[in-house]
PDB file of N, CA, C and O in Angstrom:
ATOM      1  N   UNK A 106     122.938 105.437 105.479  1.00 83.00           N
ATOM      2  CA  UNK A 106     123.291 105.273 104.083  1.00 83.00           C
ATOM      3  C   UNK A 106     122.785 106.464 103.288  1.00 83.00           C
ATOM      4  O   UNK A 106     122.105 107.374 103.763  1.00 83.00           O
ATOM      5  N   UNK A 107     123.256 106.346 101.818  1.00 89.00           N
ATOM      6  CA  UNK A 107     122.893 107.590 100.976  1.00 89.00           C
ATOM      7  C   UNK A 107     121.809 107.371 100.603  1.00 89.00           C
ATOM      8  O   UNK A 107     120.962 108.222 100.332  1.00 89.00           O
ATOM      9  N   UNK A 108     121.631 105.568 100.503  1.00 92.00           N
ATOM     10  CA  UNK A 108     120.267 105.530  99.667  1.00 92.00           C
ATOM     11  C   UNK A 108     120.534 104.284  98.844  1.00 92.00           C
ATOM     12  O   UNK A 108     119.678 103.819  98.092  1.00 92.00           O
ATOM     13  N   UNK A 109     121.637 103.799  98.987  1.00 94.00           N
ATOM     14  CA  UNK A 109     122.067 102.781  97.975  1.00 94.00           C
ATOM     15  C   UNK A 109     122.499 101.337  98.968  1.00 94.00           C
ATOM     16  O   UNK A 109     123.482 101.381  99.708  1.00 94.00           O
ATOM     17  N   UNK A 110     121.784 100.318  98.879  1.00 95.00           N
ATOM     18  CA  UNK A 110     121.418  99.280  99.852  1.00 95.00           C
ATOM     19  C   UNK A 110     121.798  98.178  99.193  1.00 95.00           C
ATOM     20  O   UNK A 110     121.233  97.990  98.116  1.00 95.00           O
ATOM     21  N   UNK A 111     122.701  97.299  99.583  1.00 94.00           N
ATOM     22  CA  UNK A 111     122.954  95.690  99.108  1.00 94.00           C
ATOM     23  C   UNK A 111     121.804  94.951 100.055  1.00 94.00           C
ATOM     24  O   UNK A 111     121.282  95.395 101.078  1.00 94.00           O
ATOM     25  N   UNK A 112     121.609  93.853  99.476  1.00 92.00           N
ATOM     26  CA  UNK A 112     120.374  92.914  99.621  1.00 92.00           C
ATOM     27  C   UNK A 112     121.543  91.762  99.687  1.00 92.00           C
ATOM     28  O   UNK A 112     122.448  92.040  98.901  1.00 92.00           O
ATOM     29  N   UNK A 113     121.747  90.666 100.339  1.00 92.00           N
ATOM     30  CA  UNK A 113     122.330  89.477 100.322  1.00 92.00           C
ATOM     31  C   UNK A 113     121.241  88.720 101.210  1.00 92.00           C
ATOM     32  O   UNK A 113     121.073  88.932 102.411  1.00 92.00           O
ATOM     33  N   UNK A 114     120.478  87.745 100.384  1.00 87.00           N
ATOM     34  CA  UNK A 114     119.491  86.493 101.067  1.00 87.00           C
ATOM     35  C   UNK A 114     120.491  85.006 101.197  1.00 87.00           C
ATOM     36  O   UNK A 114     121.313  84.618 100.368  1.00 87.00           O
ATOM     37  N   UNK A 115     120.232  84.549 102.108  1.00 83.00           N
ATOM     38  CA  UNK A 115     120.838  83.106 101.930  1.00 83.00           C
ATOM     39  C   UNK A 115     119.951  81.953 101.389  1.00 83.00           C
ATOM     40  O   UNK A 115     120.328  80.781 101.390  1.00 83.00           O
ATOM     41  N   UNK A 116     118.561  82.433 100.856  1.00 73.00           N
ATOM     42  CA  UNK A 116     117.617  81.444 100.481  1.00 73.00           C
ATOM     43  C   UNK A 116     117.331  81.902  98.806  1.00 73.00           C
ATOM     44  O   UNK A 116     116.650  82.853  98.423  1.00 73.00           O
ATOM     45  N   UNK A 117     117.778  81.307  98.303  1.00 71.00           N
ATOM     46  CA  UNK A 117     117.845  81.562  96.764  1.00 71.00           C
ATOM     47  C   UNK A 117     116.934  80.907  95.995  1.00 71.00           C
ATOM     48  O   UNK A 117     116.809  81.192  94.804  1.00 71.00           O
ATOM     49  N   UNK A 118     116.298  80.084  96.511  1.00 80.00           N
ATOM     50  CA  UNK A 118     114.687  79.223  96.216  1.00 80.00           C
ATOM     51  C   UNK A 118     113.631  80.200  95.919  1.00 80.00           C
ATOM     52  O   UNK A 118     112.724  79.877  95.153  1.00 80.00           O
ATOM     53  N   UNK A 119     113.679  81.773  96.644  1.00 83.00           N
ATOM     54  CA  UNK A 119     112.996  81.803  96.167  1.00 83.00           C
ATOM     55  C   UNK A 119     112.427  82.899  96.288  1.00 83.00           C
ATOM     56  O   UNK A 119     112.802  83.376  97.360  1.00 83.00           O
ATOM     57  N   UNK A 120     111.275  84.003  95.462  1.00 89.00           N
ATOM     58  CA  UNK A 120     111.132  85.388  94.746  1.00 89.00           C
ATOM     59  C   UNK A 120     110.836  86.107  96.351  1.00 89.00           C
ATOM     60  O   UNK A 120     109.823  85.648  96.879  1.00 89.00           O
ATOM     61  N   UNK A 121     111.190  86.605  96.743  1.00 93.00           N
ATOM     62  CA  UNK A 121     110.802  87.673  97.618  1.00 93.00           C
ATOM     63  C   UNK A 121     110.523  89.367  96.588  1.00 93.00           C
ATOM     64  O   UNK A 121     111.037  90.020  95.679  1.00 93.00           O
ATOM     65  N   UNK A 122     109.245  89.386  97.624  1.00 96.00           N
ATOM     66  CA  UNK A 122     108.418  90.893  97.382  1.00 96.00           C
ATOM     67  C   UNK A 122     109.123  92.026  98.134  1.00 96.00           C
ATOM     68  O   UNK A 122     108.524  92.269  99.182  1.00 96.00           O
ATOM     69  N   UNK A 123     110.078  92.711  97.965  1.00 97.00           N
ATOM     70  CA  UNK A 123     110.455  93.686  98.358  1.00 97.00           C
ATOM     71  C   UNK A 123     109.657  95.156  98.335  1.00 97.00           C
ATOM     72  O   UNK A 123     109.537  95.628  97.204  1.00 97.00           O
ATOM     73  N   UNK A 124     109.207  95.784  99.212  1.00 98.00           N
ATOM     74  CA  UNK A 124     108.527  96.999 100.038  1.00 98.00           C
ATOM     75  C   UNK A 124     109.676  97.649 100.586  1.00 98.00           C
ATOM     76  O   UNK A 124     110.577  96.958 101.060  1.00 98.00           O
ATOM     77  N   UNK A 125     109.762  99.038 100.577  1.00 98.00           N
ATOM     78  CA  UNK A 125     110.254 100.012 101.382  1.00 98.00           C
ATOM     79  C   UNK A 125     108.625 101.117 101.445  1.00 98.00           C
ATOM     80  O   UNK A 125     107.911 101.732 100.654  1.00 98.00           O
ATOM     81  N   UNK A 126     108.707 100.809 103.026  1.00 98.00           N
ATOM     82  CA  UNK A 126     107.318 101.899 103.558  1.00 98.00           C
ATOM     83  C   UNK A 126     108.006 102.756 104.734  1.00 98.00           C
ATOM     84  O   UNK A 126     108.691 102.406 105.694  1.00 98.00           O
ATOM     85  N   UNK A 127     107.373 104.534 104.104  1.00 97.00           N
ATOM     86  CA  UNK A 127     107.763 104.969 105.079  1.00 97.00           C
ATOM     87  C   UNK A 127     107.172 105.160 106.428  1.00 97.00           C
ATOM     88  O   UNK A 127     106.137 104.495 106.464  1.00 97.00           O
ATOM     89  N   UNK A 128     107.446 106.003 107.967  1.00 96.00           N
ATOM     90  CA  UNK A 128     107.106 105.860 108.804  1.00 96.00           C
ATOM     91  C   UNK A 128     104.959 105.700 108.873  1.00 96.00           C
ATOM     92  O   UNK A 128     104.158 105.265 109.700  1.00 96.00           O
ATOM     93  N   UNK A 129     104.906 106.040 108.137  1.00 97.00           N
ATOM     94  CA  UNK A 129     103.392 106.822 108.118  1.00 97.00           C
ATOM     95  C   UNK A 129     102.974 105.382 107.058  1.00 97.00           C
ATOM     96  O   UNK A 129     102.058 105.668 106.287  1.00 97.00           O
ATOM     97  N   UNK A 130     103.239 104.635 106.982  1.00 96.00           N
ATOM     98  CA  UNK A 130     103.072 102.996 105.991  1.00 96.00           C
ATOM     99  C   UNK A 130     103.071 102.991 104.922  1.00 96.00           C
ATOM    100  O   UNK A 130     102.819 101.929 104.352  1.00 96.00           O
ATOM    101  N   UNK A 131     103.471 104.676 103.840  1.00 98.00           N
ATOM    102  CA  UNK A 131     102.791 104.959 102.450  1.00 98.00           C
ATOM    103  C   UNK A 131     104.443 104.012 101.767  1.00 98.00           C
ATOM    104  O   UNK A 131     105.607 103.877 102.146  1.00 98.00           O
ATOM    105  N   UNK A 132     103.649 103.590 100.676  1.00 98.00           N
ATOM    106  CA  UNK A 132     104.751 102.023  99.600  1.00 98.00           C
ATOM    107  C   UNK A 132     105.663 103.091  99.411  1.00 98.00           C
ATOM    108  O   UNK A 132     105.031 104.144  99.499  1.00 98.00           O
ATOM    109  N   UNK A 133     106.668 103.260  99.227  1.00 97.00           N
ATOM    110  CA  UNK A 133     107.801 104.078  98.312  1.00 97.00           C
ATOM    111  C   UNK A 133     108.273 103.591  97.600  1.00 97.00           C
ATOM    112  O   UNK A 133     108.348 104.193  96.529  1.00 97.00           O
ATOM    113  N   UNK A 134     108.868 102.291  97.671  1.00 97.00           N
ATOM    114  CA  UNK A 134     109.361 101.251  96.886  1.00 97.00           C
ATOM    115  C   UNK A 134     109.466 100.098  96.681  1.00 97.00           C
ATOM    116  O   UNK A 134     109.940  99.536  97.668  1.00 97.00           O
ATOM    117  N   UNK A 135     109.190  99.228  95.617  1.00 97.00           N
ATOM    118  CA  UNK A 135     108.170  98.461  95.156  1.00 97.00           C
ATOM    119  C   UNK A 135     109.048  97.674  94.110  1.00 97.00           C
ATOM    120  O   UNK A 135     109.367  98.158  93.024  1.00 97.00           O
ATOM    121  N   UNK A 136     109.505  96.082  94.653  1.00 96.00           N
ATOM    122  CA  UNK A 136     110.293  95.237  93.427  1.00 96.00           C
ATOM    123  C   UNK A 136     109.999  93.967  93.775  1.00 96.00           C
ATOM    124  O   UNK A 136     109.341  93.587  94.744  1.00 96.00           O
ATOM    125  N   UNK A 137     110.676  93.146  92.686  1.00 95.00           N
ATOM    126  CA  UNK A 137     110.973  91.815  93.178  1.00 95.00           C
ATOM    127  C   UNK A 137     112.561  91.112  93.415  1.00 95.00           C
ATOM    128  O   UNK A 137     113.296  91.187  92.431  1.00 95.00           O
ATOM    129  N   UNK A 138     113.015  90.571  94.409  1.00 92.00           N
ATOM    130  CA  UNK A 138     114.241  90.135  94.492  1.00 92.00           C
ATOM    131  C   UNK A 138     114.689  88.609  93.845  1.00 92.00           C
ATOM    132  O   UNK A 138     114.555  87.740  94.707  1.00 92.00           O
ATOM    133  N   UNK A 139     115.135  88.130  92.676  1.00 88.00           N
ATOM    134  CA  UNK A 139     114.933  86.998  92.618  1.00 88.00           C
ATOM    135  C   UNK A 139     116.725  86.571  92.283  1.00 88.00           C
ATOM    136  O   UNK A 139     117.139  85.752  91.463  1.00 88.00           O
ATOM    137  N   UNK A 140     117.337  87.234  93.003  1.00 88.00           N
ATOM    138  CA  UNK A 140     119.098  86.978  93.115  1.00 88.00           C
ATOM    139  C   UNK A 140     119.019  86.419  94.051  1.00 88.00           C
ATOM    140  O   UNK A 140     117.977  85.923  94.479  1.00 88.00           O
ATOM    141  N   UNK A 141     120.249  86.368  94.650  1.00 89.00           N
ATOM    142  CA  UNK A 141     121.212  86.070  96.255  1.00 89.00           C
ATOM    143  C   UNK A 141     121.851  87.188  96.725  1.00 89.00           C
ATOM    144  O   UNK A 141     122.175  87.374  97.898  1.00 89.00           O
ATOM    145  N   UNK A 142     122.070  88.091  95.601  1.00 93.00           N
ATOM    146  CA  UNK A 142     122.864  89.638  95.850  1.00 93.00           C
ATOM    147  C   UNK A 142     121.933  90.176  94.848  1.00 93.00           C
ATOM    148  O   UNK A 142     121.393  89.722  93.840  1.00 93.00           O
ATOM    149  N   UNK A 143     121.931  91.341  95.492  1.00 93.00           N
ATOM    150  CA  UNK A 143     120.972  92.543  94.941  1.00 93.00           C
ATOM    151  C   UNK A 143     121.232  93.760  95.314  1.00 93.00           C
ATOM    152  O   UNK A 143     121.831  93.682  96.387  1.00 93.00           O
ATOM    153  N   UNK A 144     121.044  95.292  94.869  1.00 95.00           N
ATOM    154  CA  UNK A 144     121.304  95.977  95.101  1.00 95.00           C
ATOM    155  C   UNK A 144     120.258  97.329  94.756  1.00 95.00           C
ATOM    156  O   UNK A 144     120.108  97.777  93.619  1.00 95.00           O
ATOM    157  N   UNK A 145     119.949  97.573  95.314  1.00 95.00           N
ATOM    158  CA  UNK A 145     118.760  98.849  95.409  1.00 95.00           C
ATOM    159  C   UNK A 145     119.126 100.061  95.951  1.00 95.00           C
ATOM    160  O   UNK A 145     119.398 100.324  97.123  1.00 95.00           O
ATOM    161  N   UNK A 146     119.098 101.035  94.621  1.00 96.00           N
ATOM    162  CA  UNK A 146     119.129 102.539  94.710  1.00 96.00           C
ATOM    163  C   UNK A 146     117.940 103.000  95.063  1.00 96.00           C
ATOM    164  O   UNK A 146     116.962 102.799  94.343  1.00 96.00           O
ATOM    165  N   UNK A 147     117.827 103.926  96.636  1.00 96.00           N
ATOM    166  CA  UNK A 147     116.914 104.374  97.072  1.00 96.00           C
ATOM    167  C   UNK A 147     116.964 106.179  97.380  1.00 96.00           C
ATOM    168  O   UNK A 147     116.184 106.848  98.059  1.00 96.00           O
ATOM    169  N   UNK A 148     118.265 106.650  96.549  1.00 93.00           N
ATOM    170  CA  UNK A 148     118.416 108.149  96.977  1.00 93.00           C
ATOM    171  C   UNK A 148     117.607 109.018  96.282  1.00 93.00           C
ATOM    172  O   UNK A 148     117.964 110.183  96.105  1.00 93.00           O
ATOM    173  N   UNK A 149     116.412 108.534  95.806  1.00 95.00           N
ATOM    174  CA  UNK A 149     115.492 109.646  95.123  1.00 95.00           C
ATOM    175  C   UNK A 149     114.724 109.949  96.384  1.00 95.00           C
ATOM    176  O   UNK A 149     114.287 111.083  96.578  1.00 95.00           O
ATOM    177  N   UNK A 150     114.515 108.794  97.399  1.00 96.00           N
ATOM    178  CA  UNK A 150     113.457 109.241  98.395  1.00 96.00           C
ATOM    179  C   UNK A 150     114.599 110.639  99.272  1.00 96.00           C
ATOM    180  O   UNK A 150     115.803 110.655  99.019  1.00 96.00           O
ATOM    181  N   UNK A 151     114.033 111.573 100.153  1.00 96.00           N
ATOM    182  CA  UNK A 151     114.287 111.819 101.071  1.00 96.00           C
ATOM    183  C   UNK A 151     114.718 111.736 102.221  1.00 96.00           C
ATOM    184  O   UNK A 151     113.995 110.808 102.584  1.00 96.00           O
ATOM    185  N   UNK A 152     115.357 111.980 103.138  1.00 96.00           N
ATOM    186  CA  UNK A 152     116.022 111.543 104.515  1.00 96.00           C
ATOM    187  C   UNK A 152     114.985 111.559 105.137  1.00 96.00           C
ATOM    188  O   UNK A 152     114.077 112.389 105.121  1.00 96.00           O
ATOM    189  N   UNK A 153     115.157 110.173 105.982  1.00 96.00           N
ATOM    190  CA  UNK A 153     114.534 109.729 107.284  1.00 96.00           C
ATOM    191  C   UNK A 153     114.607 108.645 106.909  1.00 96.00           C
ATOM    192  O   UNK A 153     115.305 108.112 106.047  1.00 96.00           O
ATOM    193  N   UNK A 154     113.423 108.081 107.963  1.00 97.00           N
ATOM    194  CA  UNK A 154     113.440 106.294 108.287  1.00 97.00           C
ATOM    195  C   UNK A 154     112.262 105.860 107.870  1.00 97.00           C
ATOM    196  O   UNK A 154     111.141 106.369 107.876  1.00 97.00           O
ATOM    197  N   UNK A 155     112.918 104.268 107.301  1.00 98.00           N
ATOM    198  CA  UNK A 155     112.551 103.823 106.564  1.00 98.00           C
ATOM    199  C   UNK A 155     112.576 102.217 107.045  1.00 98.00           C
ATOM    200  O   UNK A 155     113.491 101.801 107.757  1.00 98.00           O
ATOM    201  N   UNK A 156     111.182 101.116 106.459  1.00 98.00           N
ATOM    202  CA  UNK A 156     111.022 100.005 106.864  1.00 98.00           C
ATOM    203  C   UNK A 156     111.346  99.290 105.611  1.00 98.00           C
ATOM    204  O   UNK A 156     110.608  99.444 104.638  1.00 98.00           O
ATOM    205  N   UNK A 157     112.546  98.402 105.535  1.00 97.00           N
ATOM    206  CA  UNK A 157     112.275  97.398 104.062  1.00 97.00           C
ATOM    207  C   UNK A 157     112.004  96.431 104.521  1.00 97.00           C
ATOM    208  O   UNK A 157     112.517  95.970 105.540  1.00 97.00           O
ATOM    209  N   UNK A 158     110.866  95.766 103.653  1.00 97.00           N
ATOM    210  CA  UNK A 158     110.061  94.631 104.042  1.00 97.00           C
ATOM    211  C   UNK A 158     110.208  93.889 103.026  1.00 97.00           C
ATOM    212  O   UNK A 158     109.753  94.249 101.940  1.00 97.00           O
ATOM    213  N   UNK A 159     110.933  92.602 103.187  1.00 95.00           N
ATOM    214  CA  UNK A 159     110.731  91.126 102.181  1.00 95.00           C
ATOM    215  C   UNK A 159     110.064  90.223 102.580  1.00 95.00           C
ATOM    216  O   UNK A 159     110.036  89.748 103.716  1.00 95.00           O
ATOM    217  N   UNK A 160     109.542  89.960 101.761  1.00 95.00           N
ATOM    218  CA  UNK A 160     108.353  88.605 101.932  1.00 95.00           C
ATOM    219  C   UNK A 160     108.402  87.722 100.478  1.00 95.00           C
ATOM    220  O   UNK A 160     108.588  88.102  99.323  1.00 95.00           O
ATOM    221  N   UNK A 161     108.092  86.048 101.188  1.00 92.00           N
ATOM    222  CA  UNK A 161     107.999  85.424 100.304  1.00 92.00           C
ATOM    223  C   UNK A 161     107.531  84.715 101.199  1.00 92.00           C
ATOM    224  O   UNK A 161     107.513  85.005 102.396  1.00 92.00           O
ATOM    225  N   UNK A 162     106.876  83.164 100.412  1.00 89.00           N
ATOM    226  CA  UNK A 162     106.178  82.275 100.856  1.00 89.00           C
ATOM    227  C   UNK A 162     106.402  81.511 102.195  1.00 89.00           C
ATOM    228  O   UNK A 162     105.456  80.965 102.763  1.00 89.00           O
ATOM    229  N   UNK A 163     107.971  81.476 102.804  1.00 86.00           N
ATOM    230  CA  UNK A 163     108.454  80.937 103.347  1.00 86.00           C
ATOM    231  C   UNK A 163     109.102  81.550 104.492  1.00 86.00           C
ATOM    232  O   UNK A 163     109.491  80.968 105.504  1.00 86.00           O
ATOM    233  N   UNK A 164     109.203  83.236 104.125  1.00 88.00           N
ATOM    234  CA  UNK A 164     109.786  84.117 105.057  1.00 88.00           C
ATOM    235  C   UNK A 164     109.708  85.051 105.229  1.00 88.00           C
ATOM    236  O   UNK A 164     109.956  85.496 104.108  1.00 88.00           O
ATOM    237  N   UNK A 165     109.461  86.206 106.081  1.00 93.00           N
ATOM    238  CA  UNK A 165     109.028  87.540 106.108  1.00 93.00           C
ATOM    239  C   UNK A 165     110.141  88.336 107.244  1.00 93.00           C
ATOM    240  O   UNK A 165     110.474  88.076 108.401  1.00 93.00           O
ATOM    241  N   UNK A 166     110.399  89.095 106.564  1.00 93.00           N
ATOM    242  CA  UNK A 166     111.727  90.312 107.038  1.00 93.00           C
ATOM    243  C   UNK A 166     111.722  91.632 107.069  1.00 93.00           C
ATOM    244  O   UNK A 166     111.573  92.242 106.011  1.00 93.00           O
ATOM    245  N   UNK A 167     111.857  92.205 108.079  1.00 96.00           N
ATOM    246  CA  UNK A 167     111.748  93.442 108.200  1.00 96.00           C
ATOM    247  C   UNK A 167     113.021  94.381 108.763  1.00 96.00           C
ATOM    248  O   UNK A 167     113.522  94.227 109.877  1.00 96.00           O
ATOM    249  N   UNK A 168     113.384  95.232 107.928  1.00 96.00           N
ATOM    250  CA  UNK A 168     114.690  95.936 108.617  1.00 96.00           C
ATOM    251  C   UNK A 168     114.282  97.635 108.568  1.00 96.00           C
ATOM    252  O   UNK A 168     113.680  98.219 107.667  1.00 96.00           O
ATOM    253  N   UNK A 169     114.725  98.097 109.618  1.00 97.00           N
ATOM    254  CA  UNK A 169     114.728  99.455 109.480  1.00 97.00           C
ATOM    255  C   UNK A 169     116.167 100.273 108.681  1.00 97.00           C
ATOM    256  O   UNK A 169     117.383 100.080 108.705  1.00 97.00           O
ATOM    257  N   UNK A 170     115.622 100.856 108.277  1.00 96.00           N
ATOM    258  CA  UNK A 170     116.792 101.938 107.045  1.00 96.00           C
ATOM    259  C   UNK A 170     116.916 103.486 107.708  1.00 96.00           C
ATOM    260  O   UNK A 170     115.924 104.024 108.201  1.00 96.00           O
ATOM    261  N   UNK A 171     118.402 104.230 107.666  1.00 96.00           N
ATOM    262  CA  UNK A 171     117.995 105.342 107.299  1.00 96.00           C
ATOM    263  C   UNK A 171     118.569 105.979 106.142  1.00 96.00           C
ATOM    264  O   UNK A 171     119.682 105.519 105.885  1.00 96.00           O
ATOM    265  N   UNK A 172     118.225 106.783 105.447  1.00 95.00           N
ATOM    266  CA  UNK A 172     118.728 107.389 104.639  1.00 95.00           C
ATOM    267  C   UNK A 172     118.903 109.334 104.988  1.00 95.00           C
ATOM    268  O   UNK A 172     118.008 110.054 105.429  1.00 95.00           O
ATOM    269  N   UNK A 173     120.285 109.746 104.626  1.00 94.00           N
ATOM    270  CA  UNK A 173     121.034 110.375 105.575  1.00 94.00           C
ATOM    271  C   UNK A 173     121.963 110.777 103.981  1.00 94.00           C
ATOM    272  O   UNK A 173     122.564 110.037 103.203  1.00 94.00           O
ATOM    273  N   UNK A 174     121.727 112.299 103.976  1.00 83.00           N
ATOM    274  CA  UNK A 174     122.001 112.861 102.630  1.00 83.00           C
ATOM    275  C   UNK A 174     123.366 113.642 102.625  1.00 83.00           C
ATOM    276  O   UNK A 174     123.764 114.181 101.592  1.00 83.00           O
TER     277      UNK A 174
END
């Protein structure tokens, strides 16, 4: 991707903590998700790979990203 990421949760109950950390664990990006669809512009960071991490009380998710300019 360029940098620009749809978010679709099927659990709408409830706030997930959204993290993007890069390889080396430093935060880059830092929100809260409290839709069902969401959408996060990430093309300020730089190319490479990338971990987005959601968490909430009930569930914890991890996907790898790349961003590719």
């Amino acid at each position: 991707s360029k940098g620009v990421f749809n978010i679709v949760l099927s659990d709408v109950n409830n706030i997930y903590d959204l993290k993007v950390v890069n390889v080396l664990g430093q935060e880059m990006y830092i929100n809260k998700i409290t839709n069902k669809n969401s959408v996060i512009n990430l093309n300020n960071l730089p190319e490479g790979v990338y971990f987005l991490k959601l968490q909430s009380t009930d569930n914890n998710i991890i996907k790898r990203i790349n961003i590719q300019k």
